[in-house]
Short mmCIF file of C-alpha atoms in Angstrom, two decimals:
data_model
loop_
_atom_site.label_atom_id
_atom_site.label_comp_id
_atom_site.label_asym_id
_atom_site.label_seq_id
_atom_site.Cartn_x
_atom_site.Cartn_y
_atom_site.Cartn_z
CA MET A 1 22.68 3.78 21.08
CA ALA A 2 21.12 6.98 22.48
CA SER A 3 24.55 8.61 22.66
CA THR A 4 25.16 7.77 18.99
CA PHE A 5 21.84 9.37 17.99
CA ASP A 6 22.62 12.41 20.15
CA TRP A 7 26.09 12.82 18.59
CA THR A 8 24.66 12.40 15.09
CA ARG A 9 21.89 14.93 15.78
CA ARG A 10 24.40 17.53 16.98
CA ALA A 11 26.67 16.94 13.96
CA VAL A 12 23.81 17.20 11.47
CA GLU A 13 22.11 20.19 13.11
CA SER A 14 25.44 22.07 13.39
CA ARG A 15 25.34 22.24 9.59
CA GLY A 16 21.80 23.59 9.57
CA TRP A 17 20.25 20.34 8.42
CA LYS A 18 17.19 18.66 9.85
CA TYR A 19 17.68 15.38 11.72
CA GLU A 20 15.02 12.71 12.22
CA VAL A 21 15.16 9.17 13.51
CA TRP A 22 12.80 6.79 11.76
CA SER A 23 11.86 3.34 12.90
CA GLU A 24 8.75 1.40 11.88
CA PRO A 25 5.69 2.82 10.18
CA PRO A 26 2.57 3.25 12.33
CA ALA A 27 0.94 -0.05 13.36
CA VAL A 28 -2.12 0.32 11.09
CA GLU A 29 -0.03 1.14 8.03
CA LEU A 30 2.32 -1.75 8.74
CA GLY A 31 -0.66 -4.09 9.18
CA ASN A 32 -2.11 -3.00 5.84
CA ILE A 33 1.22 -3.51 4.10
CA ARG A 34 1.62 -6.95 5.62
CA PHE A 35 -1.92 -7.85 4.56
CA LEU A 36 -1.37 -6.69 0.98
CA ALA A 37 1.95 -8.53 0.84
CA GLY A 38 -0.09 -11.74 0.82
CA TYR A 39 -1.28 -10.72 -2.65
CA ARG A 40 2.15 -9.92 -4.15
CA ARG A 41 2.66 -13.03 -6.30
CA ASP A 42 1.58 -12.36 -9.90
CA TRP A 43 1.30 -16.01 -10.85
CA LEU A 44 -1.55 -16.56 -8.37
CA PHE A 45 -3.92 -14.34 -10.34
CA SER A 46 -5.69 -14.70 -13.64
CA ASP A 47 -3.99 -12.46 -16.21
CA GLU A 48 -7.39 -11.80 -17.77
CA ALA A 49 -8.95 -10.74 -14.45
CA LEU A 50 -6.01 -8.41 -13.72
CA ALA A 51 -6.25 -6.89 -17.21
CA GLU A 52 -10.01 -6.35 -16.81
CA LEU A 53 -9.46 -4.76 -13.43
CA ARG A 54 -6.70 -2.47 -14.69
CA ASP A 55 -8.89 -1.43 -17.65
CA ALA A 56 -11.91 -0.68 -15.46
CA ASP A 57 -12.49 2.91 -14.34
CA LEU A 58 -11.94 2.44 -10.61
CA ASP A 59 -10.61 5.91 -9.79
CA GLY A 60 -12.71 7.32 -6.94
CA LEU A 61 -14.59 4.07 -6.35
CA LEU A 62 -14.88 2.55 -2.91
CA LEU A 63 -12.99 -0.68 -2.33
CA GLY A 64 -16.28 -2.38 -1.49
CA GLN A 65 -17.75 -1.46 -4.88
CA VAL A 66 -15.04 -3.10 -6.99
CA THR A 67 -16.53 -6.58 -6.99
CA GLY A 68 -19.54 -5.22 -8.88
CA CYS A 69 -17.31 -3.87 -11.66
CA LEU A 70 -16.50 -7.35 -12.97
CA PRO A 71 -19.82 -9.18 -12.68
CA SER A 72 -18.61 -12.11 -14.79
CA ARG A 73 -15.92 -12.93 -12.19
CA PRO A 74 -16.46 -14.47 -8.75
CA GLU A 75 -16.35 -11.84 -5.99
CA SER A 76 -13.51 -13.61 -4.20
CA GLN A 77 -11.39 -13.54 -7.37
CA VAL A 78 -12.05 -9.83 -7.92
CA ARG A 79 -11.36 -9.00 -4.28
CA ALA A 80 -8.04 -10.86 -4.38
CA ALA A 81 -7.10 -9.24 -7.69
CA VAL A 82 -7.79 -5.72 -6.42
CA HIS A 83 -5.59 -6.42 -3.40
CA HIS A 84 -2.84 -7.47 -5.81
CA VAL A 85 -3.34 -4.28 -7.83
CA LEU A 86 -3.06 -2.29 -4.59
CA TRP A 87 0.15 -4.16 -3.75
CA THR A 88 1.64 -3.31 -7.17
CA GLN A 89 0.42 0.28 -6.69
CA ALA A 90 -1.45 0.45 -9.99
CA LEU A 91 -4.20 1.62 -7.64
CA VAL A 92 -3.57 3.34 -4.32
CA THR A 93 -5.56 4.11 -1.20
CA ASP A 94 -4.92 5.60 2.21
CA LEU A 95 -3.07 2.98 4.23
CA ASP A 96 -3.06 5.10 7.40
CA ARG A 97 -6.43 3.63 8.35
CA PRO A 98 -7.52 -0.01 8.26
CA LEU A 99 -8.37 -1.33 4.81
CA GLY A 100 -12.06 -1.84 4.39
CA PRO A 101 -14.95 -1.40 1.97
CA SER A 102 -15.08 2.38 2.53
CA ARG A 103 -11.48 3.04 1.37
CA ILE A 104 -11.40 5.23 -1.76
CA LEU A 105 -9.30 3.94 -4.65
CA ARG A 106 -7.18 6.19 -6.82
CA ARG A 107 -5.21 5.53 -10.00
CA ALA A 108 -1.51 5.83 -9.33
CA ALA A 109 0.07 8.93 -10.82
#
């Protein structure tokens, strides 16, 4: 396998191109993605709760503050819904560090 990568690198670089070998994402990022994957199924979430969450102004809020944005909903339901919204990338946050209450949420562009 190493000889194949070496041959490929030489062929690509001989044309002035950049060559990189990619494997898995960093362990923390992969762990976050695997965690959020548990919230990928739309049918597990209340459509109303997801709509309320998507309509709320969460840009710049900390992940730990989101449960207070929908006081009429149980915290566990809001927490699960925000994880689903992160999975669908309607909201984004830095996945290079472990997910936690201090992660800043941003609206997807």
